[in-house]
Structures are given as C-alpha cells and as structure tokens.
Amino acid sequence: SHLRFYIEQHSNFIVSNSAPLILIASGTGYAPPRSVLQHRMTLREQTRNESFSSECWLFFGCRSSSEDWIYAD
C-alpha cells in the first residue's frame, strides 16, 4: 500500500495533544524528535491532562549505510 502526503507551509499549524504522533528522523539524528516527545510529556505533567496521547511512531534512518551504525552487524 502507499501513503500520500503533502508538505505545505502554514503559519497557524497546531498539533493536537490528543492525537498520536508520527515522527520521522531521516538523517537528522534522534535529537529533534526526542525534543518533541520531551516537550509533549512536560506539558502533560504540568497540566496533569491525561488526554495527552502517548502513542507515537518513530521512523529513524540515514541517507547512507556507510555513515550510520544502524547498518552495522
């Protein structure tokens, strides 16, 4: 199956805290998506709001097998 998606700039983009997340780290390292998760969990703790979704998928990869340990045996 295929997934179609579009990238558009939007100045009023807001992520719902109750929606599951799909994070993609394709050559950026793990730090950017990790900060998103940390921010979301901090907000959840500060507001004591249990409606925050903890469901998350992380797709991690690298552009080149010669530059990433994930391809190592």
PDB file of N, CA, C and O in Angstrom:
ATOM      1  N   SER A   1       0.842  -1.185   0.000  1.00  0.00           N
ATOM      2  CA  SER A   1       0.000   0.000   0.000  1.00  0.00           C
ATOM      3  C   SER A   1       0.880   1.238   0.000  1.00  0.00           C
ATOM      4  O   SER A   1       2.058   1.187   0.333  1.00  0.00           O
ATOM      5  N   HIS A   2       0.300   2.343  -0.339  1.00  0.00           N
ATOM      6  CA  HIS A   2       1.020   3.604  -0.445  1.00  0.00           C
ATOM      7  C   HIS A   2       0.381   4.650   0.461  1.00  0.00           C
ATOM      8  O   HIS A   2      -0.814   4.599   0.750  1.00  0.00           O
ATOM      9  N   LEU A   3       1.183   5.583   0.880  1.00  0.00           N
ATOM     10  CA  LEU A   3       0.717   6.686   1.698  1.00  0.00           C
ATOM     11  C   LEU A   3       0.997   7.971   0.937  1.00  0.00           C
ATOM     12  O   LEU A   3       2.147   8.251   0.590  1.00  0.00           O
ATOM     13  N   ARG A   4      -0.027   8.728   0.671  1.00  0.00           N
ATOM     14  CA  ARG A   4       0.143  10.028   0.008  1.00  0.00           C
ATOM     15  C   ARG A   4       0.157  11.118   1.065  1.00  0.00           C
ATOM     16  O   ARG A   4      -0.644  11.110   1.993  1.00  0.00           O
ATOM     17  N   PHE A   5       1.091  12.039   0.910  1.00  0.00           N
ATOM     18  CA  PHE A   5       1.135  13.170   1.825  1.00  0.00           C
ATOM     19  C   PHE A   5       1.644  14.386   1.078  1.00  0.00           C
ATOM     20  O   PHE A   5       2.267  14.279   0.028  1.00  0.00           O
ATOM     21  N   TYR A   6       1.343  15.542   1.625  1.00  0.00           N
ATOM     22  CA  TYR A   6       1.722  16.806   1.010  1.00  0.00           C
ATOM     23  C   TYR A   6       2.362  17.684   2.071  1.00  0.00           C
ATOM     24  O   TYR A   6       1.939  17.690   3.223  1.00  0.00           O
ATOM     25  N   ILE A   7       3.357  18.422   1.665  1.00  0.00           N
ATOM     26  CA  ILE A   7       4.035  19.343   2.569  1.00  0.00           C
ATOM     27  C   ILE A   7       3.636  20.756   2.181  1.00  0.00           C
ATOM     28  O   ILE A   7       3.837  21.172   1.040  1.00  0.00           O
ATOM     29  N   GLU A   8       3.048  21.465   3.127  1.00  0.00           N
ATOM     30  CA  GLU A   8       2.619  22.831   2.893  1.00  0.00           C
ATOM     31  C   GLU A   8       3.009  23.686   4.090  1.00  0.00           C
ATOM     32  O   GLU A   8       2.946  23.241   5.227  1.00  0.00           O
ATOM     33  N   GLN A   9       3.378  24.921   3.810  1.00  0.00           N
ATOM     34  CA  GLN A   9       3.694  25.855   4.879  1.00  0.00           C
ATOM     35  C   GLN A   9       2.388  26.423   5.425  1.00  0.00           C
ATOM     36  O   GLN A   9       1.485  26.772   4.668  1.00  0.00           O
ATOM     37  N   HIS A  10       2.271  26.492   6.741  1.00  0.00           N
ATOM     38  CA  HIS A  10       1.064  27.004   7.363  1.00  0.00           C
ATOM     39  C   HIS A  10       1.460  27.726   8.641  1.00  0.00           C
ATOM     40  O   HIS A  10       2.017  27.121   9.553  1.00  0.00           O
ATOM     41  N   SER A  11       1.167  29.007   8.725  1.00  0.00           N
ATOM     42  CA  SER A  11       1.607  29.801   9.882  1.00  0.00           C
ATOM     43  C   SER A  11       0.810  29.506  11.148  1.00  0.00           C
ATOM     44  O   SER A  11       1.253  29.820  12.247  1.00  0.00           O
ATOM     45  N   ASN A  12      -0.368  28.911  11.032  1.00  0.00           N
ATOM     46  CA  ASN A  12      -1.199  28.625  12.200  1.00  0.00           C
ATOM     47  C   ASN A  12      -1.276  27.143  12.515  1.00  0.00           C
ATOM     48  O   ASN A  12      -2.254  26.671  13.056  1.00  0.00           O
ATOM     49  N   PHE A  13      -0.229  26.405  12.190  1.00  0.00           N
ATOM     50  CA  PHE A  13      -0.226  24.965  12.404  1.00  0.00           C
ATOM     51  C   PHE A  13      -0.154  24.648  13.892  1.00  0.00           C
ATOM     52  O   PHE A  13       0.722  25.119  14.597  1.00  0.00           O
ATOM     53  N   ILE A  14      -1.099  23.855  14.377  1.00  0.00           N
ATOM     54  CA  ILE A  14      -1.131  23.455  15.777  1.00  0.00           C
ATOM     55  C   ILE A  14      -1.324  21.940  15.827  1.00  0.00           C
ATOM     56  O   ILE A  14      -2.226  21.408  15.191  1.00  0.00           O
ATOM     57  N   VAL A  15      -0.488  21.263  16.591  1.00  0.00           N
ATOM     58  CA  VAL A  15      -0.604  19.819  16.755  1.00  0.00           C
ATOM     59  C   VAL A  15      -1.502  19.539  17.952  1.00  0.00           C
ATOM     60  O   VAL A  15      -1.280  20.061  19.037  1.00  0.00           O
ATOM     61  N   SER A  16      -2.502  18.740  17.734  1.00  0.00           N
ATOM     62  CA  SER A  16      -3.388  18.346  18.827  1.00  0.00           C
ATOM     63  C   SER A  16      -2.623  17.449  19.793  1.00  0.00           C
ATOM     64  O   SER A  16      -1.958  16.500  19.375  1.00  0.00           O
ATOM     65  N   ASN A  17      -2.717  17.747  21.062  1.00  0.00           N
ATOM     66  CA  ASN A  17      -2.015  16.936  22.061  1.00  0.00           C
ATOM     67  C   ASN A  17      -2.665  15.580  22.272  1.00  0.00           C
ATOM     68  O   ASN A  17      -2.075  14.690  22.861  1.00  0.00           O
ATOM     69  N   SER A  18      -3.882  15.424  21.814  1.00  0.00           N
ATOM     70  CA  SER A  18      -4.553  14.142  21.979  1.00  0.00           C
ATOM     71  C   SER A  18      -4.373  13.233  20.766  1.00  0.00           C
ATOM     72  O   SER A  18      -4.779  12.087  20.788  1.00  0.00           O
ATOM     73  N   ALA A  19      -3.741  13.743  19.722  1.00  0.00           N
ATOM     74  CA  ALA A  19      -3.525  12.949  18.508  1.00  0.00           C
ATOM     75  C   ALA A  19      -2.209  12.177  18.603  1.00  0.00           C
ATOM     76  O   ALA A  19      -1.222  12.686  19.132  1.00  0.00           O
ATOM     77  N   PRO A  20      -2.173  10.962  18.088  1.00  0.00           N
ATOM     78  CA  PRO A  20      -0.907  10.218  18.036  1.00  0.00           C
ATOM     79  C   PRO A  20       0.086  10.939  17.126  1.00  0.00           C
ATOM     80  O   PRO A  20      -0.303  11.695  16.241  1.00  0.00           O
ATOM     81  N   LEU A  21       1.367  10.704  17.352  1.00  0.00           N
ATOM     82  CA  LEU A  21       2.413  11.347  16.562  1.00  0.00           C
ATOM     83  C   LEU A  21       3.105  10.350  15.650  1.00  0.00           C
ATOM     84  O   LEU A  21       3.309   9.197  16.018  1.00  0.00           O
ATOM     85  N   ILE A  22       3.496  10.820  14.485  1.00  0.00           N
ATOM     86  CA  ILE A  22       4.391  10.088  13.601  1.00  0.00           C
ATOM     87  C   ILE A  22       5.606  10.982  13.416  1.00  0.00           C
ATOM     88  O   ILE A  22       5.496  12.088  12.892  1.00  0.00           O
ATOM     89  N   LEU A  23       6.749  10.538  13.906  1.00  0.00           N
ATOM     90  CA  LEU A  23       7.987  11.317  13.832  1.00  0.00           C
ATOM     91  C   LEU A  23       8.939  10.632  12.861  1.00  0.00           C
ATOM     92  O   LEU A  23       9.116   9.414  12.917  1.00  0.00           O
ATOM     93  N   ILE A  24       9.561  11.421  12.008  1.00  0.00           N
ATOM     94  CA  ILE A  24      10.483  10.885  11.013  1.00  0.00           C
ATOM     95  C   ILE A  24      11.834  11.552  11.187  1.00  0.00           C
ATOM     96  O   ILE A  24      11.943  12.767  11.092  1.00  0.00           O
ATOM     97  N   ALA A  25      12.857  10.748  11.461  1.00  0.00           N
ATOM     98  CA  ALA A  25      14.225  11.246  11.602  1.00  0.00           C
ATOM     99  C   ALA A  25      15.050  10.581  10.508  1.00  0.00           C
ATOM    100  O   ALA A  25      15.645   9.540  10.697  1.00  0.00           O
ATOM    101  N   SER A  26      15.049  11.196   9.360  1.00  0.00           N
ATOM    102  CA  SER A  26      15.754  10.601   8.211  1.00  0.00           C
ATOM    103  C   SER A  26      17.043  11.366   7.948  1.00  0.00           C
ATOM    104  O   SER A  26      17.108  12.247   7.109  1.00  0.00           O
ATOM    105  N   GLY A  27      18.051  11.034   8.715  1.00  0.00           N
ATOM    106  CA  GLY A  27      19.341  11.691   8.549  1.00  0.00           C
ATOM    107  C   GLY A  27      19.529  12.886   9.459  1.00  0.00           C
ATOM    108  O   GLY A  27      20.565  13.532   9.443  1.00  0.00           O
ATOM    109  N   THR A  28      18.532  13.204  10.297  1.00  0.00           N
ATOM    110  CA  THR A  28      18.648  14.349  11.193  1.00  0.00           C
ATOM    111  C   THR A  28      19.168  13.954  12.563  1.00  0.00           C
ATOM    112  O   THR A  28      19.490  14.800  13.368  1.00  0.00           O
ATOM    113  N   GLY A  29      19.203  12.664  12.823  1.00  0.00           N
ATOM    114  CA  GLY A  29      19.560  12.197  14.152  1.00  0.00           C
ATOM    115  C   GLY A  29      18.303  12.085  14.997  1.00  0.00           C
ATOM    116  O   GLY A  29      17.201  12.394  14.564  1.00  0.00           O
ATOM    117  N   TYR A  30      18.478  11.641  16.222  1.00  0.00           N
ATOM    118  CA  TYR A  30      17.343  11.394  17.096  1.00  0.00           C
ATOM    119  C   TYR A  30      16.956  12.615  17.929  1.00  0.00           C
ATOM    120  O   TYR A  30      15.854  12.675  18.478  1.00  0.00           O
ATOM    121  N   ALA A  31      17.812  13.623  18.017  1.00  0.00           N
ATOM    122  CA  ALA A  31      17.560  14.770  18.889  1.00  0.00           C
ATOM    123  C   ALA A  31      16.288  15.549  18.555  1.00  0.00           C
ATOM    124  O   ALA A  31      15.520  15.877  19.460  1.00  0.00           O
ATOM    125  N   PRO A  32      16.005  15.880  17.297  1.00  0.00           N
ATOM    126  CA  PRO A  32      14.772  16.648  17.019  1.00  0.00           C
ATOM    127  C   PRO A  32      13.486  15.934  17.449  1.00  0.00           C
ATOM    128  O   PRO A  32      12.673  16.533  18.167  1.00  0.00           O
ATOM    129  N   PRO A  33      13.273  14.662  17.081  1.00  0.00           N
ATOM    130  CA  PRO A  33      12.036  14.028  17.540  1.00  0.00           C
ATOM    131  C   PRO A  33      12.014  13.792  19.052  1.00  0.00           C
ATOM    132  O   PRO A  33      10.961  13.827  19.674  1.00  0.00           O
ATOM    133  N   ARG A  34      13.178  13.594  19.637  1.00  0.00           N
ATOM    134  CA  ARG A  34      13.244  13.407  21.090  1.00  0.00           C
ATOM    135  C   ARG A  34      12.770  14.675  21.805  1.00  0.00           C
ATOM    136  O   ARG A  34      12.054  14.614  22.807  1.00  0.00           O
ATOM    137  N   SER A  35      13.159  15.837  21.300  1.00  0.00           N
ATOM    138  CA  SER A  35      12.734  17.091  21.923  1.00  0.00           C
ATOM    139  C   SER A  35      11.227  17.290  21.812  1.00  0.00           C
ATOM    140  O   SER A  35      10.601  17.827  22.723  1.00  0.00           O
ATOM    141  N   VAL A  36      10.629  16.843  20.708  1.00  0.00           N
ATOM    142  CA  VAL A  36       9.171  16.919  20.558  1.00  0.00           C
ATOM    143  C   VAL A  36       8.495  16.063  21.624  1.00  0.00           C
ATOM    144  O   VAL A  36       7.546  16.493  22.283  1.00  0.00           O
ATOM    145  N   LEU A  37       8.996  14.847  21.815  1.00  0.00           N
ATOM    146  CA  LEU A  37       8.430  13.958  22.831  1.00  0.00           C
ATOM    147  C   LEU A  37       8.607  14.515  24.240  1.00  0.00           C
ATOM    148  O   LEU A  37       7.694  14.476  25.062  1.00  0.00           O
ATOM    149  N   GLN A  38       9.792  15.057  24.525  1.00  0.00           N
ATOM    150  CA  GLN A  38      10.040  15.625  25.845  1.00  0.00           C
ATOM    151  C   GLN A  38       9.112  16.811  26.116  1.00  0.00           C
ATOM    152  O   GLN A  38       8.579  16.955  27.217  1.00  0.00           O
ATOM    153  N   HIS A  39       8.918  17.650  25.124  1.00  0.00           N
ATOM    154  CA  HIS A  39       8.035  18.807  25.272  1.00  0.00           C
ATOM    155  C   HIS A  39       6.601  18.350  25.554  1.00  0.00           C
ATOM    156  O   HIS A  39       5.938  18.869  26.452  1.00  0.00           O
ATOM    157  N   ARG A  40       6.157  17.359  24.811  1.00  0.00           N
ATOM    158  CA  ARG A  40       4.795  16.849  24.983  1.00  0.00           C
ATOM    159  C   ARG A  40       4.608  16.235  26.372  1.00  0.00           C
ATOM    160  O   ARG A  40       3.591  16.456  27.025  1.00  0.00           O
ATOM    161  N   MET A  41       5.567  15.477  26.846  1.00  0.00           N
ATOM    162  CA  MET A  41       5.463  14.860  28.162  1.00  0.00           C
ATOM    163  C   MET A  41       5.535  15.909  29.282  1.00  0.00           C
ATOM    164  O   MET A  41       4.853  15.789  30.297  1.00  0.00           O
ATOM    165  N   THR A  42       6.335  16.949  29.083  1.00  0.00           N
ATOM    166  CA  THR A  42       6.417  18.032  30.067  1.00  0.00           C
ATOM    167  C   THR A  42       5.077  18.744  30.182  1.00  0.00           C
ATOM    168  O   THR A  42       4.598  19.022  31.283  1.00  0.00           O
ATOM    169  N   LEU A  43       4.456  19.047  29.030  1.00  0.00           N
ATOM    170  CA  LEU A  43       3.138  19.687  29.052  1.00  0.00           C
ATOM    171  C   LEU A  43       2.115  18.800  29.746  1.00  0.00           C
ATOM    172  O   LEU A  43       1.277  19.282  30.506  1.00  0.00           O
ATOM    173  N   ARG A  44       2.185  17.511  29.490  1.00  0.00           N
ATOM    174  CA  ARG A  44       1.249  16.574  30.114  1.00  0.00           C
ATOM    175  C   ARG A  44       1.397  16.599  31.635  1.00  0.00           C
ATOM    176  O   ARG A  44       0.411  16.623  32.372  1.00  0.00           O
ATOM    177  N   GLU A  45       2.641  16.591  32.115  1.00  0.00           N
ATOM    178  CA  GLU A  45       2.885  16.601  33.555  1.00  0.00           C
ATOM    179  C   GLU A  45       2.467  17.925  34.192  1.00  0.00           C
ATOM    180  O   GLU A  45       1.897  17.943  35.274  1.00  0.00           O
ATOM    181  N   GLN A  46       2.761  19.045  33.521  1.00  0.00           N
ATOM    182  CA  GLN A  46       2.441  20.357  34.070  1.00  0.00           C
ATOM    183  C   GLN A  46       0.943  20.600  34.154  1.00  0.00           C
ATOM    184  O   GLN A  46       0.462  21.210  35.098  1.00  0.00           O
ATOM    185  N   THR A  47       0.217  20.126  33.162  1.00  0.00           N
ATOM    186  CA  THR A  47      -1.227  20.369  33.139  1.00  0.00           C
ATOM    187  C   THR A  47      -2.011  19.240  33.803  1.00  0.00           C
ATOM    188  O   THR A  47      -3.205  19.363  34.014  1.00  0.00           O
ATOM    189  N   ARG A  48      -1.323  18.140  34.081  1.00  0.00           N
ATOM    190  CA  ARG A  48      -1.977  16.934  34.637  1.00  0.00           C
ATOM    191  C   ARG A  48      -3.165  16.528  33.760  1.00  0.00           C
ATOM    192  O   ARG A  48      -4.201  16.105  34.257  1.00  0.00           O
ATOM    193  N   ASN A  49      -2.959  16.670  32.465  1.00  0.00           N
ATOM    194  CA  ASN A  49      -4.005  16.363  31.493  1.00  0.00           C
ATOM    195  C   ASN A  49      -3.767  14.962  30.942  1.00  0.00           C
ATOM    196  O   ASN A  49      -2.841  14.744  30.174  1.00  0.00           O
ATOM    197  N   GLU A  50      -4.609  14.049  31.303  1.00  0.00           N
ATOM    198  CA  GLU A  50      -4.441  12.660  30.873  1.00  0.00           C
ATOM    199  C   GLU A  50      -4.905  12.427  29.436  1.00  0.00           C
ATOM    200  O   GLU A  50      -4.771  11.340  28.904  1.00  0.00           O
ATOM    201  N   SER A  51      -5.491  13.460  28.805  1.00  0.00           N
ATOM    202  CA  SER A  51      -5.949  13.285  27.422  1.00  0.00           C
ATOM    203  C   SER A  51      -4.797  13.377  26.417  1.00  0.00           C
ATOM    204  O   SER A  51      -4.988  13.138  25.238  1.00  0.00           O
ATOM    205  N   PHE A  52      -3.599  13.732  26.894  1.00  0.00           N
ATOM    206  CA  PHE A  52      -2.442  13.763  26.012  1.00  0.00           C
ATOM    207  C   PHE A  52      -2.165  12.350  25.520  1.00  0.00           C
ATOM    208  O   PHE A  52      -2.112  11.408  26.304  1.00  0.00           O
ATOM    209  N   SER A  53      -1.977  12.216  24.243  1.00  0.00           N
ATOM    210  CA  SER A  53      -1.687  10.898  23.682  1.00  0.00           C
ATOM    211  C   SER A  53      -0.217  10.558  23.901  1.00  0.00           C
ATOM    212  O   SER A  53       0.660  11.380  23.688  1.00  0.00           O
ATOM    213  N   SER A  54       0.034   9.340  24.317  1.00  0.00           N
ATOM    214  CA  SER A  54       1.417   8.884  24.447  1.00  0.00           C
ATOM    215  C   SER A  54       1.780   7.968  23.289  1.00  0.00           C
ATOM    216  O   SER A  54       2.881   7.439  23.243  1.00  0.00           O
ATOM    217  N   GLU A  55       0.836   7.792  22.365  1.00  0.00           N
ATOM    218  CA  GLU A  55       1.086   6.930  21.216  1.00  0.00           C
ATOM    219  C   GLU A  55       1.952   7.672  20.198  1.00  0.00           C
ATOM    220  O   GLU A  55       1.671   8.811  19.840  1.00  0.00           O
ATOM    221  N   CYS A  56       3.031   7.008  19.785  1.00  0.00           N
ATOM    222  CA  CYS A  56       3.982   7.655  18.892  1.00  0.00           C
ATOM    223  C   CYS A  56       4.737   6.611  18.077  1.00  0.00           C
ATOM    224  O   CYS A  56       5.109   5.568  18.602  1.00  0.00           O
ATOM    225  N   TRP A  57       4.950   6.924  16.823  1.00  0.00           N
ATOM    226  CA  TRP A  57       5.779   6.087  15.958  1.00  0.00           C
ATOM    227  C   TRP A  57       6.980   6.907  15.519  1.00  0.00           C
ATOM    228  O   TRP A  57       6.849   8.053  15.119  1.00  0.00           O
ATOM    229  N   LEU A  58       8.155   6.313  15.615  1.00  0.00           N
ATOM    230  CA  LEU A  58       9.389   6.971  15.181  1.00  0.00           C
ATOM    231  C   LEU A  58      10.004   6.159  14.061  1.00  0.00           C
ATOM    232  O   LEU A  58      10.267   4.967  14.218  1.00  0.00           O
ATOM    233  N   PHE A  59      10.216   6.806  12.937  1.00  0.00           N
ATOM    234  CA  PHE A  59      10.916   6.197  11.809  1.00  0.00           C
ATOM    235  C   PHE A  59      12.291   6.842  11.742  1.00  0.00           C
ATOM    236  O   PHE A  59      12.410   8.049  11.583  1.00  0.00           O
ATOM    237  N   PHE A  60      13.317   6.018  11.918  1.00  0.00           N
ATOM    238  CA  PHE A  60      14.690   6.504  12.021  1.00  0.00           C
ATOM    239  C   PHE A  60      15.511   5.904  10.891  1.00  0.00           C
ATOM    240  O   PHE A  60      15.397   4.715  10.592  1.00  0.00           O
ATOM    241  N   GLY A  61      16.304   6.724  10.253  1.00  0.00           N
ATOM    242  CA  GLY A  61      17.130   6.203   9.179  1.00  0.00           C
ATOM    243  C   GLY A  61      18.283   7.137   8.860  1.00  0.00           C
ATOM    244  O   GLY A  61      18.456   8.181   9.472  1.00  0.00           O
ATOM    245  N   CYS A  62      19.048   6.730   7.904  1.00  0.00           N
ATOM    246  CA  CYS A  62      20.201   7.507   7.473  1.00  0.00           C
ATOM    247  C   CYS A  62      20.278   7.457   5.963  1.00  0.00           C
ATOM    248  O   CYS A  62      19.846   6.499   5.333  1.00  0.00           O
ATOM    249  N   ARG A  63      20.834   8.480   5.387  1.00  0.00           N
ATOM    250  CA  ARG A  63      20.916   8.555   3.932  1.00  0.00           C
ATOM    251  C   ARG A  63      21.931   7.597   3.342  1.00  0.00           C
ATOM    252  O   ARG A  63      21.854   7.217   2.198  1.00  0.00           O
ATOM    253  N   SER A  64      22.902   7.200   4.130  1.00  0.00           N
ATOM    254  CA  SER A  64      23.977   6.369   3.598  1.00  0.00           C
ATOM    255  C   SER A  64      24.342   5.273   4.595  1.00  0.00           C
ATOM    256  O   SER A  64      24.580   5.543   5.777  1.00  0.00           O
ATOM    257  N   SER A  65      24.423   4.041   4.122  1.00  0.00           N
ATOM    258  CA  SER A  65      24.781   2.932   5.015  1.00  0.00           C
ATOM    259  C   SER A  65      26.216   3.028   5.506  1.00  0.00           C
ATOM    260  O   SER A  65      26.566   2.442   6.530  1.00  0.00           O
ATOM    261  N   SER A  66      27.071   3.773   4.809  1.00  0.00           N
ATOM    262  CA  SER A  66      28.469   3.906   5.233  1.00  0.00           C
ATOM    263  C   SER A  66      28.638   4.933   6.362  1.00  0.00           C
ATOM    264  O   SER A  66      29.694   5.030   6.952  1.00  0.00           O
ATOM    265  N   GLU A  67      27.590   5.695   6.661  1.00  0.00           N
ATOM    266  CA  GLU A  67      27.695   6.754   7.662  1.00  0.00           C
ATOM    267  C   GLU A  67      26.890   6.494   8.934  1.00  0.00           C
ATOM    268  O   GLU A  67      26.831   7.333   9.809  1.00  0.00           O
ATOM    269  N   ASP A  68      26.261   5.334   9.036  1.00  0.00           N
ATOM    270  CA  ASP A  68      25.399   5.109  10.177  1.00  0.00           C
ATOM    271  C   ASP A  68      25.644   3.738  10.792  1.00  0.00           C
ATOM    272  O   ASP A  68      25.726   2.744  10.087  1.00  0.00           O
ATOM    273  N   TRP A  69      25.726   3.680  12.108  1.00  0.00           N
ATOM    274  CA  TRP A  69      25.968   2.440  12.839  1.00  0.00           C
ATOM    275  C   TRP A  69      24.786   1.481  12.734  1.00  0.00           C
ATOM    276  O   TRP A  69      24.931   0.284  12.980  1.00  0.00           O
ATOM    277  N   ILE A  70      23.605   1.983  12.423  1.00  0.00           N
ATOM    278  CA  ILE A  70      22.418   1.126  12.398  1.00  0.00           C
ATOM    279  C   ILE A  70      22.532   0.002  11.382  1.00  0.00           C
ATOM    280  O   ILE A  70      21.883  -1.023  11.495  1.00  0.00           O
ATOM    281  N   TYR A  71      23.382   0.176  10.363  1.00  0.00           N
ATOM    282  CA  TYR A  71      23.576  -0.834   9.338  1.00  0.00           C
ATOM    283  C   TYR A  71      24.657  -1.855   9.706  1.00  0.00           C
ATOM    284  O   TYR A  71      24.868  -2.815   9.012  1.00  0.00           O
ATOM    285  N   ALA A  72      25.352  -1.619  10.791  1.00  0.00           N
ATOM    286  CA  ALA A  72      26.444  -2.494  11.187  1.00  0.00           C
ATOM    287  C   ALA A  72      25.920  -3.844  11.681  1.00  0.00           C
ATOM    288  O   ALA A  72      24.795  -3.949  12.153  1.00  0.00           O
ATOM    289  N   ASP A  73      26.750  -4.858  11.585  1.00  0.00           N
ATOM    290  CA  ASP A  73      26.358  -6.192  12.075  1.00  0.00           C
ATOM    291  C   ASP A  73      26.401  -6.256  13.581  1.00  0.00           C
ATOM    292  O   ASP A  73      27.166  -5.692  14.244  1.00  0.00           O
TER     293      ASP A  73
END
